[in-house]
Amino acid sequence: MGSSESTLSSSQRADDEISTVSSQSEVVDPLLEKLRSLKIATPILTAPLEEETSLTDILVRKPSSSSASVNPMVLLELFSMYRDWQEAKIQTISKKQEEVENKIEVADALTVHVLQVDLGELKGRLTEVISNCDSLCKRINAEGPESLRSSVKPFSVTSADLETSCRSHGKSVK
């Protein structure tokens, strides 16, 4: 069918009709437009040598008066682009590292706080148990049978004693 298209007519009666459209689509392919707008750039090398086969060969070789030279402005622009790219990557990595450090600090703070609250609750319960035990020992001493009175000694521990005991076992109490 080439440049024309065949379609069925919208008015279909007893016999089908085929109409041929020969107009070209007005839509332009954007990739084709980009290709048409490309321009030939000036070459980086002014006079290439046969023995230089890669960019590394060109950049590493010793300059000589008779050899091909790289345009210094192009080389400067390449290195500037590379430096800008490196700086952008460094900033991105630094920002991500700061975010991770902040998250770690927050997690540590929350964890320590929760542990301190739990430790405080346990310390309160332990103090209550010791107080109850001390009251029971005093009561047995005062009102208990003679056989128990001689074996029971008062069990009085203050919170300062509790902290000293915990510290001596390597635990911190706050």
PDB file of C-alpha atoms in Angstrom:
ATOM      1  CA  MET A   1       0.000   0.000   0.000  1.00  0.00           C
ATOM      2  CA  GLY A   2       3.075   2.261   0.197  1.00  0.00           C
ATOM      3  CA  SER A   3       2.412   5.848   1.239  1.00  0.00           C
ATOM      4  CA  SER A   4      -1.359   5.494   1.219  1.00  0.00           C
ATOM      5  CA  GLU A   5      -3.625   3.696   3.670  1.00  0.00           C
ATOM      6  CA  SER A   6      -6.749   1.684   3.058  1.00  0.00           C
ATOM      7  CA  THR A   7      -9.696   1.888   5.431  1.00  0.00           C
ATOM      8  CA  LEU A   8     -13.217   0.635   5.438  1.00  0.00           C
ATOM      9  CA  SER A   9     -15.760   3.338   4.790  1.00  0.00           C
ATOM     10  CA  SER A  10     -17.888   4.328   7.765  1.00  0.00           C
ATOM     11  CA  SER A  11     -20.989   4.139   5.613  1.00  0.00           C
ATOM     12  CA  GLN A  12     -21.342   0.434   5.029  1.00  0.00           C
ATOM     13  CA  ARG A  13     -24.434  -0.487   3.155  1.00  0.00           C
ATOM     14  CA  ALA A  14     -25.213  -3.643   1.295  1.00  0.00           C
ATOM     15  CA  ASP A  15     -21.885  -3.550  -0.510  1.00  0.00           C
ATOM     16  CA  ASP A  16     -18.635  -2.659   1.310  1.00  0.00           C
ATOM     17  CA  GLU A  17     -16.592   0.228  -0.027  1.00  0.00           C
ATOM     18  CA  ILE A  18     -12.866   0.742   0.401  1.00  0.00           C
ATOM     19  CA  SER A  19     -11.527   4.269   0.303  1.00  0.00           C
ATOM     20  CA  THR A  20      -7.854   5.138  -0.094  1.00  0.00           C
ATOM     21  CA  VAL A  21      -6.234   8.003   1.878  1.00  0.00           C
ATOM     22  CA  SER A  22      -3.116   9.433   0.327  1.00  0.00           C
ATOM     23  CA  SER A  23      -2.312  12.257   2.805  1.00  0.00           C
ATOM     24  CA  GLN A  24       0.803  11.983   4.990  1.00  0.00           C
ATOM     25  CA  SER A  25       0.639  12.208   8.787  1.00  0.00           C
ATOM     26  CA  GLU A  26       1.559  15.640  10.198  1.00  0.00           C
ATOM     27  CA  VAL A  27       3.158  14.169  13.356  1.00  0.00           C
ATOM     28  CA  VAL A  28       6.972  14.504  13.337  1.00  0.00           C
ATOM     29  CA  ASP A  29       9.095  11.929  15.101  1.00  0.00           C
ATOM     30  CA  PRO A  30      11.045  13.742  17.885  1.00  0.00           C
ATOM     31  CA  LEU A  31      14.059  11.434  17.512  1.00  0.00           C
ATOM     32  CA  LEU A  32      14.227  12.187  13.817  1.00  0.00           C
ATOM     33  CA  GLU A  33      14.115  15.916  14.577  1.00  0.00           C
ATOM     34  CA  LYS A  34      16.967  15.559  17.102  1.00  0.00           C
ATOM     35  CA  LEU A  35      19.033  13.685  14.536  1.00  0.00           C
ATOM     36  CA  ARG A  36      18.406  16.403  11.949  1.00  0.00           C
ATOM     37  CA  SER A  37      19.408  19.137  14.436  1.00  0.00           C
ATOM     38  CA  LEU A  38      22.803  17.541  15.232  1.00  0.00           C
ATOM     39  CA  LYS A  39      25.830  19.457  14.072  1.00  0.00           C
ATOM     40  CA  ILE A  40      29.338  18.194  13.462  1.00  0.00           C
ATOM     41  CA  ALA A  41      31.648  19.232  16.317  1.00  0.00           C
ATOM     42  CA  THR A  42      35.245  20.253  15.964  1.00  0.00           C
ATOM     43  CA  PRO A  43      37.628  17.331  16.483  1.00  0.00           C
ATOM     44  CA  ILE A  44      39.469  17.000  19.797  1.00  0.00           C
ATOM     45  CA  LEU A  45      42.700  15.984  18.080  1.00  0.00           C
ATOM     46  CA  THR A  46      44.191  18.381  15.605  1.00  0.00           C
ATOM     47  CA  ALA A  47      46.374  15.798  13.817  1.00  0.00           C
ATOM     48  CA  PRO A  48      45.988  12.177  15.000  1.00  0.00           C
ATOM     49  CA  LEU A  49      48.999   9.866  15.006  1.00  0.00           C
ATOM     50  CA  GLU A  50      48.878   6.266  13.863  1.00  0.00           C
ATOM     51  CA  GLU A  51      50.435   4.770  17.048  1.00  0.00           C
ATOM     52  CA  GLU A  52      47.874   6.365  19.378  1.00  0.00           C
ATOM     53  CA  THR A  53      44.880   4.093  19.510  1.00  0.00           C
ATOM     54  CA  SER A  54      43.074   5.033  22.729  1.00  0.00           C
ATOM     55  CA  LEU A  55      42.251   8.034  24.887  1.00  0.00           C
ATOM     56  CA  THR A  56      44.733   6.786  27.500  1.00  0.00           C
ATOM     57  CA  ASP A  57      47.505   6.764  24.884  1.00  0.00           C
ATOM     58  CA  ILE A  58      46.670  10.329  23.965  1.00  0.00           C
ATOM     59  CA  LEU A  59      46.459  11.643  27.535  1.00  0.00           C
ATOM     60  CA  VAL A  60      49.509   9.787  28.914  1.00  0.00           C
ATOM     61  CA  ARG A  61      51.988  10.271  26.092  1.00  0.00           C
ATOM     62  CA  LYS A  62      54.763  12.833  26.335  1.00  0.00           C
ATOM     63  CA  PRO A  63      54.134  15.897  24.222  1.00  0.00           C
ATOM     64  CA  SER A  64      56.404  16.467  21.300  1.00  0.00           C
ATOM     65  CA  SER A  65      56.498  19.266  18.785  1.00  0.00           C
ATOM     66  CA  SER A  66      55.734  17.036  15.808  1.00  0.00           C
ATOM     67  CA  SER A  67      52.959  14.958  17.393  1.00  0.00           C
ATOM     68  CA  ALA A  68      49.242  15.621  17.390  1.00  0.00           C
ATOM     69  CA  SER A  69      48.021  17.779  20.247  1.00  0.00           C
ATOM     70  CA  VAL A  70      44.827  17.739  22.260  1.00  0.00           C
ATOM     71  CA  ASN A  71      43.003  21.003  22.352  1.00  0.00           C
ATOM     72  CA  PRO A  72      43.785  22.309  25.872  1.00  0.00           C
ATOM     73  CA  MET A  73      40.377  23.997  26.172  1.00  0.00           C
ATOM     74  CA  VAL A  74      38.605  20.719  25.414  1.00  0.00           C
ATOM     75  CA  LEU A  75      40.794  18.875  27.903  1.00  0.00           C
ATOM     76  CA  LEU A  76      40.132  21.566  30.522  1.00  0.00           C
ATOM     77  CA  GLU A  77      36.404  21.282  29.894  1.00  0.00           C
ATOM     78  CA  LEU A  78      36.542  17.472  30.250  1.00  0.00           C
ATOM     79  CA  PHE A  79      38.409  17.697  33.541  1.00  0.00           C
ATOM     80  CA  SER A  80      36.044  20.417  34.784  1.00  0.00           C
ATOM     81  CA  MET A  81      33.041  18.266  33.950  1.00  0.00           C
ATOM     82  CA  TYR A  82      34.644  15.330  35.754  1.00  0.00           C
ATOM     83  CA  ARG A  83      35.424  17.488  38.815  1.00  0.00           C
ATOM     84  CA  ASP A  84      31.841  18.835  38.893  1.00  0.00           C
ATOM     85  CA  TRP A  85      30.492  15.303  38.645  1.00  0.00           C
ATOM     86  CA  GLN A  86      32.764  14.186  41.512  1.00  0.00           C
ATOM     87  CA  GLU A  87      31.690  17.119  43.698  1.00  0.00           C
ATOM     88  CA  ALA A  88      28.023  16.377  43.061  1.00  0.00           C
ATOM     89  CA  LYS A  89      28.568  12.722  43.996  1.00  0.00           C
ATOM     90  CA  ILE A  90      30.470  13.757  47.147  1.00  0.00           C
ATOM     91  CA  GLN A  91      27.624  16.056  48.189  1.00  0.00           C
ATOM     92  CA  THR A  92      25.052  13.322  47.573  1.00  0.00           C
ATOM     93  CA  ILE A  93      27.066  10.766  49.544  1.00  0.00           C
ATOM     94  CA  SER A  94      27.684  13.250  52.389  1.00  0.00           C
ATOM     95  CA  LYS A  95      23.987  14.081  52.593  1.00  0.00           C
ATOM     96  CA  LYS A  96      23.039  10.396  52.701  1.00  0.00           C
ATOM     97  CA  GLN A  97      25.731   9.738  55.322  1.00  0.00           C
ATOM     98  CA  GLU A  98      24.396  12.581  57.510  1.00  0.00           C
ATOM     99  CA  GLU A  99      20.864  11.212  57.198  1.00  0.00           C
ATOM    100  CA  VAL A 100      22.038   7.731  58.215  1.00  0.00           C
ATOM    101  CA  GLU A 101      24.035   9.147  61.160  1.00  0.00           C
ATOM    102  CA  ASN A 102      20.991  11.127  62.319  1.00  0.00           C
ATOM    103  CA  LYS A 103      18.795   8.032  62.107  1.00  0.00           C
ATOM    104  CA  ILE A 104      21.350   6.031  64.105  1.00  0.00           C
ATOM    105  CA  GLU A 105      21.524   8.759  66.766  1.00  0.00           C
ATOM    106  CA  VAL A 106      17.737   8.882  67.034  1.00  0.00           C
ATOM    107  CA  ALA A 107      17.529   5.091  67.281  1.00  0.00           C
ATOM    108  CA  ASP A 108      20.243   5.051  69.957  1.00  0.00           C
ATOM    109  CA  ALA A 109      18.526   7.820  71.921  1.00  0.00           C
ATOM    110  CA  LEU A 110      15.180   6.062  71.761  1.00  0.00           C
ATOM    111  CA  THR A 111      16.694   2.716  72.748  1.00  0.00           C
ATOM    112  CA  VAL A 112      18.644   4.192  75.690  1.00  0.00           C
ATOM    113  CA  HIS A 113      15.578   6.086  76.846  1.00  0.00           C
ATOM    114  CA  VAL A 114      13.430   2.939  76.740  1.00  0.00           C
ATOM    115  CA  LEU A 115      16.115   0.993  78.616  1.00  0.00           C
ATOM    116  CA  GLN A 116      16.368   3.740  81.244  1.00  0.00           C
ATOM    117  CA  VAL A 117      12.599   3.712  81.741  1.00  0.00           C
ATOM    118  CA  ASP A 118      12.553  -0.084  82.031  1.00  0.00           C
ATOM    119  CA  LEU A 119      15.505  -0.018  84.425  1.00  0.00           C
ATOM    120  CA  GLY A 120      13.772   2.620  86.548  1.00  0.00           C
ATOM    121  CA  GLU A 121      10.634   0.497  86.739  1.00  0.00           C
ATOM    122  CA  LEU A 122      12.642  -2.603  87.691  1.00  0.00           C
ATOM    123  CA  LYS A 123      14.539  -0.618  90.329  1.00  0.00           C
ATOM    124  CA  GLY A 124      11.223   0.585  91.799  1.00  0.00           C
ATOM    125  CA  ARG A 125       9.845  -2.941  91.897  1.00  0.00           C
ATOM    126  CA  LEU A 126      13.052  -4.267  93.478  1.00  0.00           C
ATOM    127  CA  THR A 127      12.943  -1.526  96.112  1.00  0.00           C
ATOM    128  CA  GLU A 128       9.310  -2.434  96.852  1.00  0.00           C
ATOM    129  CA  VAL A 129      10.174  -6.160  97.150  1.00  0.00           C
ATOM    130  CA  ILE A 130      13.112  -5.383  99.459  1.00  0.00           C
ATOM    131  CA  SER A 131      10.905  -3.099 101.553  1.00  0.00           C
ATOM    132  CA  ASN A 132       8.242  -5.816 101.814  1.00  0.00           C
ATOM    133  CA  CYS A 133      10.893  -8.378 102.749  1.00  0.00           C
ATOM    134  CA  ASP A 134      12.315  -6.016 105.371  1.00  0.00           C
ATOM    135  CA  SER A 135       8.832  -5.443 106.830  1.00  0.00           C
ATOM    136  CA  LEU A 136       8.240  -9.188 106.957  1.00  0.00           C
ATOM    137  CA  CYS A 137      11.597  -9.775 108.706  1.00  0.00           C
ATOM    138  CA  LYS A 138      10.807  -7.055 111.272  1.00  0.00           C
ATOM    139  CA  ARG A 139       7.357  -8.511 111.856  1.00  0.00           C
ATOM    140  CA  ILE A 140       8.773 -12.032 112.326  1.00  0.00           C
ATOM    141  CA  ASN A 141      11.320 -10.576 114.778  1.00  0.00           C
ATOM    142  CA  ALA A 142       8.592  -8.774 116.690  1.00  0.00           C
ATOM    143  CA  GLU A 143       5.682 -11.226 116.548  1.00  0.00           C
ATOM    144  CA  GLY A 144       6.989 -14.493 115.130  1.00  0.00           C
ATOM    145  CA  PRO A 145       7.766 -17.754 116.868  1.00  0.00           C
ATOM    146  CA  GLU A 146      10.982 -17.998 118.881  1.00  0.00           C
ATOM    147  CA  SER A 147      12.568 -20.512 116.460  1.00  0.00           C
ATOM    148  CA  LEU A 148      12.288 -18.047 113.554  1.00  0.00           C
ATOM    149  CA  ARG A 149      13.311 -14.921 115.535  1.00  0.00           C
ATOM    150  CA  SER A 150      16.883 -16.105 115.987  1.00  0.00           C
ATOM    151  CA  SER A 151      17.373 -16.969 112.292  1.00  0.00           C
ATOM    152  CA  VAL A 152      15.833 -13.760 110.818  1.00  0.00           C
ATOM    153  CA  LYS A 153      17.868 -10.572 110.678  1.00  0.00           C
ATOM    154  CA  PRO A 154      16.478  -7.231 109.494  1.00  0.00           C
ATOM    155  CA  PHE A 155      16.842  -6.861 105.742  1.00  0.00           C
ATOM    156  CA  SER A 156      17.018  -3.099 105.256  1.00  0.00           C
ATOM    157  CA  VAL A 157      18.606  -1.864 102.027  1.00  0.00           C
ATOM    158  CA  THR A 158      18.293   1.722 100.870  1.00  0.00           C
ATOM    159  CA  SER A 159      18.244   2.801  97.248  1.00  0.00           C
ATOM    160  CA  ALA A 160      21.820   4.114  97.680  1.00  0.00           C
ATOM    161  CA  ASP A 161      22.883   0.610  98.759  1.00  0.00           C
ATOM    162  CA  LEU A 162      21.076  -0.806  95.734  1.00  0.00           C
ATOM    163  CA  GLU A 163      22.935   1.573  93.364  1.00  0.00           C
ATOM    164  CA  THR A 164      26.276   0.692  94.974  1.00  0.00           C
ATOM    165  CA  SER A 165      25.519  -3.001  94.611  1.00  0.00           C
ATOM    166  CA  CYS A 166      24.548  -2.618  90.950  1.00  0.00           C
ATOM    167  CA  ARG A 167      27.650  -0.560  90.147  1.00  0.00           C
ATOM    168  CA  SER A 168      29.928  -3.090  91.774  1.00  0.00           C
ATOM    169  CA  HIS A 169      28.468  -5.709  89.398  1.00  0.00           C
ATOM    170  CA  GLY A 170      29.181  -3.524  86.361  1.00  0.00           C
ATOM    171  CA  LYS A 171      25.664  -2.165  85.804  1.00  0.00           C
ATOM    172  CA  SER A 172      24.709   1.490  85.729  1.00  0.00           C
ATOM    173  CA  VAL A 173      21.540   2.649  87.465  1.00  0.00           C
ATOM    174  CA  LYS A 174      19.984   6.024  86.724  1.00  0.00           C
TER     175      LYS A 174
END
